[in-house]
Coordinates of C-alpha atoms in Angstrom, one line a residue:
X1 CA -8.0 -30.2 -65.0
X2 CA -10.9 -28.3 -63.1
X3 CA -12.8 -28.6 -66.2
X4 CA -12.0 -32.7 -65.7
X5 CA -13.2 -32.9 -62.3
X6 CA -16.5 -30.9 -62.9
X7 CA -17.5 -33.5 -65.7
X8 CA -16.8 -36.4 -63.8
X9 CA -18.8 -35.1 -60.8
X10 CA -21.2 -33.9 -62.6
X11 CA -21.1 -37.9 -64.8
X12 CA -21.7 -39.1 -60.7
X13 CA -24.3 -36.9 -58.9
X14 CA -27.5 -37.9 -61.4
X15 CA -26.9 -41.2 -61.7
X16 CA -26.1 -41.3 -57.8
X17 CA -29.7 -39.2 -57.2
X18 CA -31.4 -41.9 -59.4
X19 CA -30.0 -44.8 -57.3
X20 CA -30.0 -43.5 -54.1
X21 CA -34.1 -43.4 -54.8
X22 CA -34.6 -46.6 -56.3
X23 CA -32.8 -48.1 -53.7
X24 CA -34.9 -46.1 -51.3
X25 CA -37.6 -47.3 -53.1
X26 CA -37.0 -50.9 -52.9
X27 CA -36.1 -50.9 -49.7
X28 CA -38.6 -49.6 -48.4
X29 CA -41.6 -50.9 -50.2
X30 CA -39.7 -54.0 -48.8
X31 CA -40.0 -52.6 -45.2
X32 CA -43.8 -51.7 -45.7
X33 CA -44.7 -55.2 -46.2
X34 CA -43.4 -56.4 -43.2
X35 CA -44.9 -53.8 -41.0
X36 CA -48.4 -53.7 -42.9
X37 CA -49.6 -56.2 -40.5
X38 CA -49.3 -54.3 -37.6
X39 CA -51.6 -51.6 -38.7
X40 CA -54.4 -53.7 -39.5
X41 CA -57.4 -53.6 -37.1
X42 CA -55.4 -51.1 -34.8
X43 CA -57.6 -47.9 -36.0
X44 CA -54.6 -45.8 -35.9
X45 CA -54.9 -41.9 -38.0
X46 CA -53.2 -41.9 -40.9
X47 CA -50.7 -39.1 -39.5
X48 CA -49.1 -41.6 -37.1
X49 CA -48.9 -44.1 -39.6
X50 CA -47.1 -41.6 -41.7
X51 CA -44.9 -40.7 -38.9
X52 CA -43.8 -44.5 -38.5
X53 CA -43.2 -44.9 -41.8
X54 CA -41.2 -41.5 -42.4
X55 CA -38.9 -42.5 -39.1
X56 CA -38.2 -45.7 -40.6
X57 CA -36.7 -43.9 -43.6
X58 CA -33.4 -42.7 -41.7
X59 CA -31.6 -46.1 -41.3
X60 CA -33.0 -47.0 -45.1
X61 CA -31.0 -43.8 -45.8
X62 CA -27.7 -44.7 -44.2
X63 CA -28.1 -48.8 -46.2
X64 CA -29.0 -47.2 -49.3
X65 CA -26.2 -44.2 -49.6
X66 CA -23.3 -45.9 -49.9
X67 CA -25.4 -49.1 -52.6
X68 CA -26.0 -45.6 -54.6
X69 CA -22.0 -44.3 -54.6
X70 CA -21.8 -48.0 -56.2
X71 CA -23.8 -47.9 -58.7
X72 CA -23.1 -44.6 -59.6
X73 CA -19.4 -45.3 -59.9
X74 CA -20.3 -48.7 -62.1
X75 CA -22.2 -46.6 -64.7
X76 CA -19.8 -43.8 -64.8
X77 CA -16.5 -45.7 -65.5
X78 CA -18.6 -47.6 -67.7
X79 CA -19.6 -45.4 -69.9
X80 CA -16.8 -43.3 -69.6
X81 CA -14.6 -47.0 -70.6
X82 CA -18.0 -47.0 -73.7
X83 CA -17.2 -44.0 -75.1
X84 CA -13.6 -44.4 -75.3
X85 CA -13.2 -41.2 -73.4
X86 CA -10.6 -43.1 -70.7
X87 CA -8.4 -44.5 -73.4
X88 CA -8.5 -40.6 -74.7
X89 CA -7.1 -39.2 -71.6
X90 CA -5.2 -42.0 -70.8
X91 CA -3.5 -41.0 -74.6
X92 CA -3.2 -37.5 -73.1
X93 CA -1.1 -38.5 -70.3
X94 CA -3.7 -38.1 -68.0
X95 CA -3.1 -40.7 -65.7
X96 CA -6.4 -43.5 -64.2
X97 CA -5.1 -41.5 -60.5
X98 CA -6.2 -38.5 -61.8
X99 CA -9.1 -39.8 -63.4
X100 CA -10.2 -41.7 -60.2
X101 CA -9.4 -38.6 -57.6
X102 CA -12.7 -36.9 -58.8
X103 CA -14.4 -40.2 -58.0
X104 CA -13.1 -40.3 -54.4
X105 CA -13.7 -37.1 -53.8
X106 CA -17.5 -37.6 -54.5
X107 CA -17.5 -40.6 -52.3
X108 CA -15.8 -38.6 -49.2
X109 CA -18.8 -35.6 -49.6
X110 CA -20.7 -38.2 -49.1
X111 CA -19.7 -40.7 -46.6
X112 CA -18.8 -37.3 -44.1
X113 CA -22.0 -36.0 -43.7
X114 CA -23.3 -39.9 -44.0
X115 CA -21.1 -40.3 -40.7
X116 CA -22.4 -37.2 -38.9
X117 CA -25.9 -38.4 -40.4
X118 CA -25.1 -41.5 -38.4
X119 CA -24.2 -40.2 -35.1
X120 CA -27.0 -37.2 -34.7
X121 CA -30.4 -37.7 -36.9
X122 CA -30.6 -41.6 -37.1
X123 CA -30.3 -42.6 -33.6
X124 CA -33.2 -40.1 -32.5
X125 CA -35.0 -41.5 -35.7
X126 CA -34.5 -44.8 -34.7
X127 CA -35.2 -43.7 -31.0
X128 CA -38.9 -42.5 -31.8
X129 CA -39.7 -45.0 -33.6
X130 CA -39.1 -47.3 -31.1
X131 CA -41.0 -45.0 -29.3
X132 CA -44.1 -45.0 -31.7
X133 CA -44.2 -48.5 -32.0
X134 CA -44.2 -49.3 -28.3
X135 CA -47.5 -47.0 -28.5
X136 CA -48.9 -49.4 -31.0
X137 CA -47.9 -52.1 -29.4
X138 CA -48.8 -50.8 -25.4
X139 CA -50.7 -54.0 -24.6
X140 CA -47.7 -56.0 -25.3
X141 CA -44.6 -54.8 -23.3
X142 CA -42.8 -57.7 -23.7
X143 CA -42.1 -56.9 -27.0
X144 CA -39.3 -54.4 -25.2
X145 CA -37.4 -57.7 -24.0
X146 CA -33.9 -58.1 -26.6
X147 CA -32.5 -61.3 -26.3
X148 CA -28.8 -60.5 -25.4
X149 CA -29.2 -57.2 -24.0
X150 CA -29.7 -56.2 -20.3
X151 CA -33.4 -54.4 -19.4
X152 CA -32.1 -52.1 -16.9
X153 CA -35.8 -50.1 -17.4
X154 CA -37.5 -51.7 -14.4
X155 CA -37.0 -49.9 -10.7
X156 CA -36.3 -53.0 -8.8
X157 CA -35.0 -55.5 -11.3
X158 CA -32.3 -55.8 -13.8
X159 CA -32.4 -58.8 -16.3
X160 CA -30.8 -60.1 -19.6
X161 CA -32.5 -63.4 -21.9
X162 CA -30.3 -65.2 -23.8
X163 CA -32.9 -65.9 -26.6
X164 CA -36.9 -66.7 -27.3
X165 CA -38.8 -69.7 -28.2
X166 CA -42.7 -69.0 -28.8
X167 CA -44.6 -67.2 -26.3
X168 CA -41.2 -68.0 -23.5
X169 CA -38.0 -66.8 -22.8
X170 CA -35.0 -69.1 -22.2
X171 CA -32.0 -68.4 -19.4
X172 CA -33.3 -66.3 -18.2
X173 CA -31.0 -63.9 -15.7
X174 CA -32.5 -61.6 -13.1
X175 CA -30.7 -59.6 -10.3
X176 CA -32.0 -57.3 -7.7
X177 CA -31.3 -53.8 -7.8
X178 CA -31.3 -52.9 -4.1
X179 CA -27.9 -54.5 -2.7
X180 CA -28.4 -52.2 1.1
X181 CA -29.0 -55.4 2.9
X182 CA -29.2 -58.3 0.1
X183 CA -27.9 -59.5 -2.7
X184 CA -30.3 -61.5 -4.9
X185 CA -30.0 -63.4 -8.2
X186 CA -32.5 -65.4 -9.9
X187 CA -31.7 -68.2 -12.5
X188 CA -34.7 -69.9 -14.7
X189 CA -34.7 -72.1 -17.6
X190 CA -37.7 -70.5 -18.9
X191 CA -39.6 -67.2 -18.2
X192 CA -43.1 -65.7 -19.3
X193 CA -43.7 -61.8 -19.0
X194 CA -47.5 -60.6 -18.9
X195 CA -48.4 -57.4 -18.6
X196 CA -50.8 -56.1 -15.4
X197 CA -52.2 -52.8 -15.1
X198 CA -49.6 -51.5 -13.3
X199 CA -47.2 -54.1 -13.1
X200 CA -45.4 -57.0 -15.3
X201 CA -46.0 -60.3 -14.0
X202 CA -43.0 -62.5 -14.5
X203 CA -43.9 -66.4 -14.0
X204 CA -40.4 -68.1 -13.9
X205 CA -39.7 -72.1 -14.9
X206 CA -36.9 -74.8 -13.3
X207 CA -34.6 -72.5 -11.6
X208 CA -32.6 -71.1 -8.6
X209 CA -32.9 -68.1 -6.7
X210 CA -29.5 -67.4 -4.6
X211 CA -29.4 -64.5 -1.9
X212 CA -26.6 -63.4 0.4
X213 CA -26.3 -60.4 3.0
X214 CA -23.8 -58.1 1.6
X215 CA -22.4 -56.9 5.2
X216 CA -22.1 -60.8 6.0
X217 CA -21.0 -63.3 3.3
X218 CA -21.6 -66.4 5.5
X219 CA -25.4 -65.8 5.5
X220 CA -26.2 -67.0 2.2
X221 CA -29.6 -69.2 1.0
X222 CA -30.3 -71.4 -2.3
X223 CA -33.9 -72.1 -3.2
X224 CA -34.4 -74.3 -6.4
X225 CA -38.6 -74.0 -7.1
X226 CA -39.9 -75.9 -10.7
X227 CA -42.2 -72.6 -10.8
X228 CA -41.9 -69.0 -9.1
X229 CA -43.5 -65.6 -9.4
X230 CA -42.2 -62.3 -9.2
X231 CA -44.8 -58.8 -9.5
X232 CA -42.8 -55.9 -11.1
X233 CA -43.8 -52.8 -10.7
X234 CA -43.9 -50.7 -14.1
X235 CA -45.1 -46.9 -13.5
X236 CA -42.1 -46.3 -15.7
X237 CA -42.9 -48.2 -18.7
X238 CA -46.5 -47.1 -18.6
X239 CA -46.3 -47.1 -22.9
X240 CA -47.6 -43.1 -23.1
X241 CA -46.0 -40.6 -26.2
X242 CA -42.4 -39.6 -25.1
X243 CA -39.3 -37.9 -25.8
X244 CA -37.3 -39.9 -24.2
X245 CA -36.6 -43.5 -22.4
X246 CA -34.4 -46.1 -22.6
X247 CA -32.5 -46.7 -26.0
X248 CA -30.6 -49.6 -27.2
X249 CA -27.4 -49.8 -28.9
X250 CA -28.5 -48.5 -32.5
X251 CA -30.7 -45.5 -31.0
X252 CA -27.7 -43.9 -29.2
X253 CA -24.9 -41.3 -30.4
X254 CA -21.3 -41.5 -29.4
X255 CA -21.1 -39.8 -26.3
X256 CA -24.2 -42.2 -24.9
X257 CA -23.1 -45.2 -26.2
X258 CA -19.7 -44.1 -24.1
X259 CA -21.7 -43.5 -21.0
X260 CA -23.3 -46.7 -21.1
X261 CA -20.3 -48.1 -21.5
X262 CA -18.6 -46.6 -18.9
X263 CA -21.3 -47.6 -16.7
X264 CA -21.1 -51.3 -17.4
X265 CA -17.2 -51.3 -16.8
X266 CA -17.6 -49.6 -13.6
X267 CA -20.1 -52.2 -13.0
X268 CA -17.3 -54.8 -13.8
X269 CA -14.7 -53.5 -11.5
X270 CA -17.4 -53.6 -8.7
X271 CA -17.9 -57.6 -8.9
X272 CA -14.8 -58.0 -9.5
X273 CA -13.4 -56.3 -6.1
X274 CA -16.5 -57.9 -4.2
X275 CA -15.1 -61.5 -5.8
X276 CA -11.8 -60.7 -4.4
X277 CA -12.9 -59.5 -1.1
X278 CA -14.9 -63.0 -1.0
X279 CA -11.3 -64.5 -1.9
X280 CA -9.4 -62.5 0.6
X281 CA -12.2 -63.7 3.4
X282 CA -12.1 -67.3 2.4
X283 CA -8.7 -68.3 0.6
X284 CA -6.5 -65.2 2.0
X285 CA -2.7 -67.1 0.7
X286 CA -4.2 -68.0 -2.5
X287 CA -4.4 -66.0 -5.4
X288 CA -7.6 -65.1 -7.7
X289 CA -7.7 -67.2 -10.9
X290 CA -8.0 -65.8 -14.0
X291 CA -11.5 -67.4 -15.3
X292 CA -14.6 -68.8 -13.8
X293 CA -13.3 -72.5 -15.3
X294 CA -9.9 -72.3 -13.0
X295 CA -12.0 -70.8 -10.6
X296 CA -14.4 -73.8 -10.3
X297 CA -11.2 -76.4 -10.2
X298 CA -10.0 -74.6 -7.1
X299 CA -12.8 -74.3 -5.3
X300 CA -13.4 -77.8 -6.3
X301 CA -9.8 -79.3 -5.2
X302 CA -10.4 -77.0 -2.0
X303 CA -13.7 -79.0 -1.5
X304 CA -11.6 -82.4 -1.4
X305 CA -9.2 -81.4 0.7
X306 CA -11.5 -80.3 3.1
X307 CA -13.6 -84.0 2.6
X308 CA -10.4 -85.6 3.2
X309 CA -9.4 -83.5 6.5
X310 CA -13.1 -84.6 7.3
X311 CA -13.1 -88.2 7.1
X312 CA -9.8 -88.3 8.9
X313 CA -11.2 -86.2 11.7
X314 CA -14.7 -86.8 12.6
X315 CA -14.9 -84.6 15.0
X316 CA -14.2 -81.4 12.4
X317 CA -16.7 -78.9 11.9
X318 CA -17.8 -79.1 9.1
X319 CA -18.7 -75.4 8.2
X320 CA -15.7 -74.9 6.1
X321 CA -17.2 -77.4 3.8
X322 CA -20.3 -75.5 3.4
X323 CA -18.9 -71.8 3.1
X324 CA -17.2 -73.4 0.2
X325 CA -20.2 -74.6 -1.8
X326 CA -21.6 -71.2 -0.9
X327 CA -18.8 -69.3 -2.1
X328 CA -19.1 -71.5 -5.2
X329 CA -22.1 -70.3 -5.9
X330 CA -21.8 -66.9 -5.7
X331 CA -18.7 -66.7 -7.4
X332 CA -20.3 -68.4 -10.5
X333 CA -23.2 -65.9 -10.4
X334 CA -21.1 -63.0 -10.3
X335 CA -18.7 -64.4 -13.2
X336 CA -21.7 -64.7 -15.5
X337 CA -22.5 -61.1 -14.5
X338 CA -19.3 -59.9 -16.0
X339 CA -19.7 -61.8 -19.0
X340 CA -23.4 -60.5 -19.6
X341 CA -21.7 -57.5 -19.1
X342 CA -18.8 -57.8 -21.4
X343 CA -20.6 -59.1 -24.0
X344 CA -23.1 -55.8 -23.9
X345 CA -19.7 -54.1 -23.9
X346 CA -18.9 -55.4 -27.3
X347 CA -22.2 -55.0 -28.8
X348 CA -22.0 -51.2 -27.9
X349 CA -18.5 -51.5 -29.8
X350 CA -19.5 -52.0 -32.8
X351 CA -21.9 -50.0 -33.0
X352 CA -19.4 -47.4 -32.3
X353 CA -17.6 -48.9 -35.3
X354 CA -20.6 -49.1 -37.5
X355 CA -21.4 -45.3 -37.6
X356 CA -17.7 -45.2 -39.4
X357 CA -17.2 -48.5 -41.0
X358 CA -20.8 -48.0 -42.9
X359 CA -20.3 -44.6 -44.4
X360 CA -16.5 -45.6 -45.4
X361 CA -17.7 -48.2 -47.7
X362 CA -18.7 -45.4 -49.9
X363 CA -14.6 -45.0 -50.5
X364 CA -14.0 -48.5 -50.7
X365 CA -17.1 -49.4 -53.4
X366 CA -15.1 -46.4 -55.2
X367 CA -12.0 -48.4 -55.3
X368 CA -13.8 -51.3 -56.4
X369 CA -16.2 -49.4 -58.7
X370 CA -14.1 -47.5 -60.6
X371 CA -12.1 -50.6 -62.1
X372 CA -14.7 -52.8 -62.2
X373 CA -17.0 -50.3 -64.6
X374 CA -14.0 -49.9 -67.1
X375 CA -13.5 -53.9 -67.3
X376 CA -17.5 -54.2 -68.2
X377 CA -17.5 -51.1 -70.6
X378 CA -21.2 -50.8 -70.0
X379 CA -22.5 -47.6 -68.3
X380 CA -26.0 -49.0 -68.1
X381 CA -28.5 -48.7 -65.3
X382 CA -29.1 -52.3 -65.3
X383 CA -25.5 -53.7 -65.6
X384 CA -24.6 -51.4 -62.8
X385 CA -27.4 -52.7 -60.7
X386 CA -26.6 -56.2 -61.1
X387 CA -22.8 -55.4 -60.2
X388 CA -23.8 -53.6 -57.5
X389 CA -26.1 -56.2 -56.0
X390 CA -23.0 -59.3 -56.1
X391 CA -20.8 -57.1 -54.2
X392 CA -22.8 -55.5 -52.1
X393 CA -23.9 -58.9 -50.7
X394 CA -20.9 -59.7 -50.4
X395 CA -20.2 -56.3 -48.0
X396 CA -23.2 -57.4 -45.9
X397 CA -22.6 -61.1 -45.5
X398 CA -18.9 -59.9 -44.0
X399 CA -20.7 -56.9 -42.2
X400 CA -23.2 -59.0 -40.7
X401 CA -21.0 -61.9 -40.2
X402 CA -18.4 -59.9 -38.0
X403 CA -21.3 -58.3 -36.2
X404 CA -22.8 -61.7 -35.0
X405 CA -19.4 -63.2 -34.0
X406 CA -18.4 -59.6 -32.2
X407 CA -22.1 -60.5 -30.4
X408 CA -20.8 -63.8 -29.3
X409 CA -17.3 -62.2 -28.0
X410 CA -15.2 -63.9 -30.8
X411 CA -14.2 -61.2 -32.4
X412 CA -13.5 -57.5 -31.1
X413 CA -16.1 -54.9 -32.6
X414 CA -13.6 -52.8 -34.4
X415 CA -12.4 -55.6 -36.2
X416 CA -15.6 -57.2 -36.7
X417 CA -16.9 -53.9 -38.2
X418 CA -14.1 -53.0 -40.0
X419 CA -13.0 -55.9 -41.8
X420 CA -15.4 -56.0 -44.8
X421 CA -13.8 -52.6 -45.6
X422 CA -10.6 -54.1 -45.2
X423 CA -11.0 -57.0 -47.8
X424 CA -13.1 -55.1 -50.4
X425 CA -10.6 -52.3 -49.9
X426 CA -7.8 -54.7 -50.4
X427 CA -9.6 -56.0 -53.6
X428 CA -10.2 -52.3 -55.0
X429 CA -6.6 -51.0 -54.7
X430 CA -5.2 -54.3 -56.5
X431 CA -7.8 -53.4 -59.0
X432 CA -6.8 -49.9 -59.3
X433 CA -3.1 -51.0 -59.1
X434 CA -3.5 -52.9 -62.3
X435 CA -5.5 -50.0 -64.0
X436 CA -2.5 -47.7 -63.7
X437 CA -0.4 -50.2 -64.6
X438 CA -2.0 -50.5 -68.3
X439 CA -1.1 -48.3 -71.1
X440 CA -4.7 -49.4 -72.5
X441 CA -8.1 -50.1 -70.5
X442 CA -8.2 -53.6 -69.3
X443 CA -11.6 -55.8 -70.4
X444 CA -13.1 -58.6 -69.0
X445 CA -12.2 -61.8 -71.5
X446 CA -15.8 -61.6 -73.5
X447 CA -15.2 -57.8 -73.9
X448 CA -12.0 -58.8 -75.7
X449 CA -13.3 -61.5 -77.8
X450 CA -15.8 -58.9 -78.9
X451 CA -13.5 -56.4 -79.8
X452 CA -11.2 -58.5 -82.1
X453 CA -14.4 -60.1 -84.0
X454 CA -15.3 -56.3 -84.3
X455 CA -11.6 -55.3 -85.4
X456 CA -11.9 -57.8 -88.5

């Protein structure tokens, strides 16, 4: 049996080598198209283009690893199915179990190291190459700004953009930073950033600014402007060679992305004890709704009560009235806080998720593999390729699916991230079910037809 699972391992590892580098290869020749163009006319030495291009290679390594466990499974089963070696040891009551333990073990050496591979050398890589690339690009800052993601890089400012259309951002979120004396939020439709010397210049487009002293609740002020300026300060972002700086989502390990999250729930619990201390001044018997929609409908209802008493007594100050519409206002603001900040929550989820769910598909294409070559009985290059290619579209459309609706708070990262392995999973062990289940190797239906026009 040892002798057994050397040759299979040994049937795995070359053909894995050979498509883990063409897939390397295609992906990225694909890659250096795309980012051709932003070399040209820059004057840059070729080391630093060679840099770029060498720290791109770490998240093409981490696609490309488990497309390579695919293929080589596909071509190994398939030529082991070819050669009528499984319906040999199948004859020698060596069950398809033992025959596809080898397999999985290959697949588990490497989706472990895959997974630490994940967590420790591709976030730094992706990290400086961020990095490089803002040096490349350091008369365009901007190009920092993710739609969905809060910019917590700037000293005084804080904002998130909900997406980009040409040369302008649309809702566009800012809050201040320094809440000692008042707390300021700024609302536009639209919103240019252009870089100063020291400085971003942020021209703002149809929106509302909204401020309110934090040690008095009553002194608030609304300003609506069609157009509005705000001078950042950005000795911070000055775009110089680095170590380190601010990292999104896909550039941090596990323990950051934790801390980050961490910080935005702490962040949570802190609007939502200054909405209820608002709630406590203003509606003291009443309790908090759930949501911002119920939230609205009281405040609302509140509003027409307090018409009502007005119109039947002239004489009323009217004051209530007012606080109301203020309170309205803030308490909108600080409920699409928490759900800029929930949402970054979930996008920091699964990416949790993906450093696992990634490297497990090797396992699960496995599964699917292993089945899949015997019913072919080809152990090709070619015919495992173009296997390979149908399914693994298929686990990206899921992946990438589950990712965007995690984004959008439908879905919770773990599931999102996990489910592709879940269904091709499910398909595999059906698969594999049915292979044990057969005293001889299964075909597709042409491979049959074959085989009794051969048999005559």
């Amino acid at each position: 049996m040892k002798l057994l699972t050397r040759y299979i391992l040994k049937e795995h590892f070359l053909p894995f080598l050979y498509a883990l580098l063409i897939v390397i290869f295609l992906l990225f020749t694909n890659f250096l198209l795309r980012a051709v163009d932003r070399f040209l006319g820059k004057g840059l030495p070729i080391d630093i283009i060679l840099e770029y291009l060498l720290l791109n290679t770490a998240w093409i390594i981490a696609l490309a690893a488990p497309v390579a466990v695919l293929v080589a499974t596909l071509m190994a089963f398939g030529r082991f199915a070819e050669d009528n070696e499984i319906t040999a040891l199948r004859s020698s009551g060596v069950s398809f179990t033992r025959i596809l333990w080898p397999a999985l073990t290959f697949s588990i050496l490497v989706a472990v190291p895959l997974m630490m591979f994940n967590n420790t050398v591709l976030p730094h890589m992706n990290h400086n190459a961020r990095m490089l690339a803002r040096d490349i690009y350091r008369k365009r800052p901007d190009l920092n700004v993710e739609a969905g993601y809060f910019i917590d890089d700037l000293p005084q400012y804080s904002f998130i953009v909900k997406g980009k259309k040409g040369d302008r951002y649309q809702d566009v979120h800012i809050y201040g930073k320094d809440r000692t004396v008042t707390q300021t939020s700024i609302r536009a439709e639209e919103a240019t950033f252009r870089p100063l010397d020291d400085a971003i210049l942020v021209t703002l487009y149809d929106g509302e600014i909204h401020e309110v002293e934090v040690t008095n609740y009553q002194n608030y002020r609304r300003i609506i402007f069609d157009r509005h300026r705000i001078i950042i300060p950005a000795e911070d972002l000055t775009l110089q060679r680095r170590e380190t700086g601010s990292r999104s989502d896909r550039e941090m390990t596990l323990n950051m992305i934790h801390e980050k999250i961490s910080g935005y729930s702490e962040r949570v619990s802190a609007i939502e004890e200054r909405i209820e201390k608002e709630f406590e001044f203003n509606f003291p018997d009443t309790p908090i709704p759930p949501t911002m929609e119920d939230l609205i409908i009281m405040v609302k209802n509140q509003k027409e009560i307090e018409k009502e008493e007005t119109i039947s007594d002239p004489n009323r100050p009217i004051s209530k009235s007012q606080d109301l519409e203020n309170l309205s206002m803030r308490v909108r603001t600080d409920y699409q806080m928490i759900a800029g900040y929930e949402r970054s929550i979930n996008r920091y989820t699964v990416e949790i998720h993906k450093k696992f769910s990634l490297p497990s598909a090797c396992i699960v294409f496995v599964l699917v593999g292993a089945p899949l070559g015997i019913m072919t009985r080809k152990g090709g290059f070619f015919t495992a390729i173009i296997f390979s290619f149908g399914f693994v579209l298929l686990y990206y459309l899921f992946l990438i699916g589950g990712e965007e609706m995690a984004d959008r708070n439908y879905l919770h990262g773990a599931i999102a991230m996990w489910m592709p392995n879940i269904v091709l999973g499910a398909v595999g062990i059906v698969m594999t079910y049915q292979a044990t289940r057969e005293r001889t190797v299964f075909q597709l239906p042409s491979s049959r037809k074959k085989g009794k026009k051969h048999s005559k």
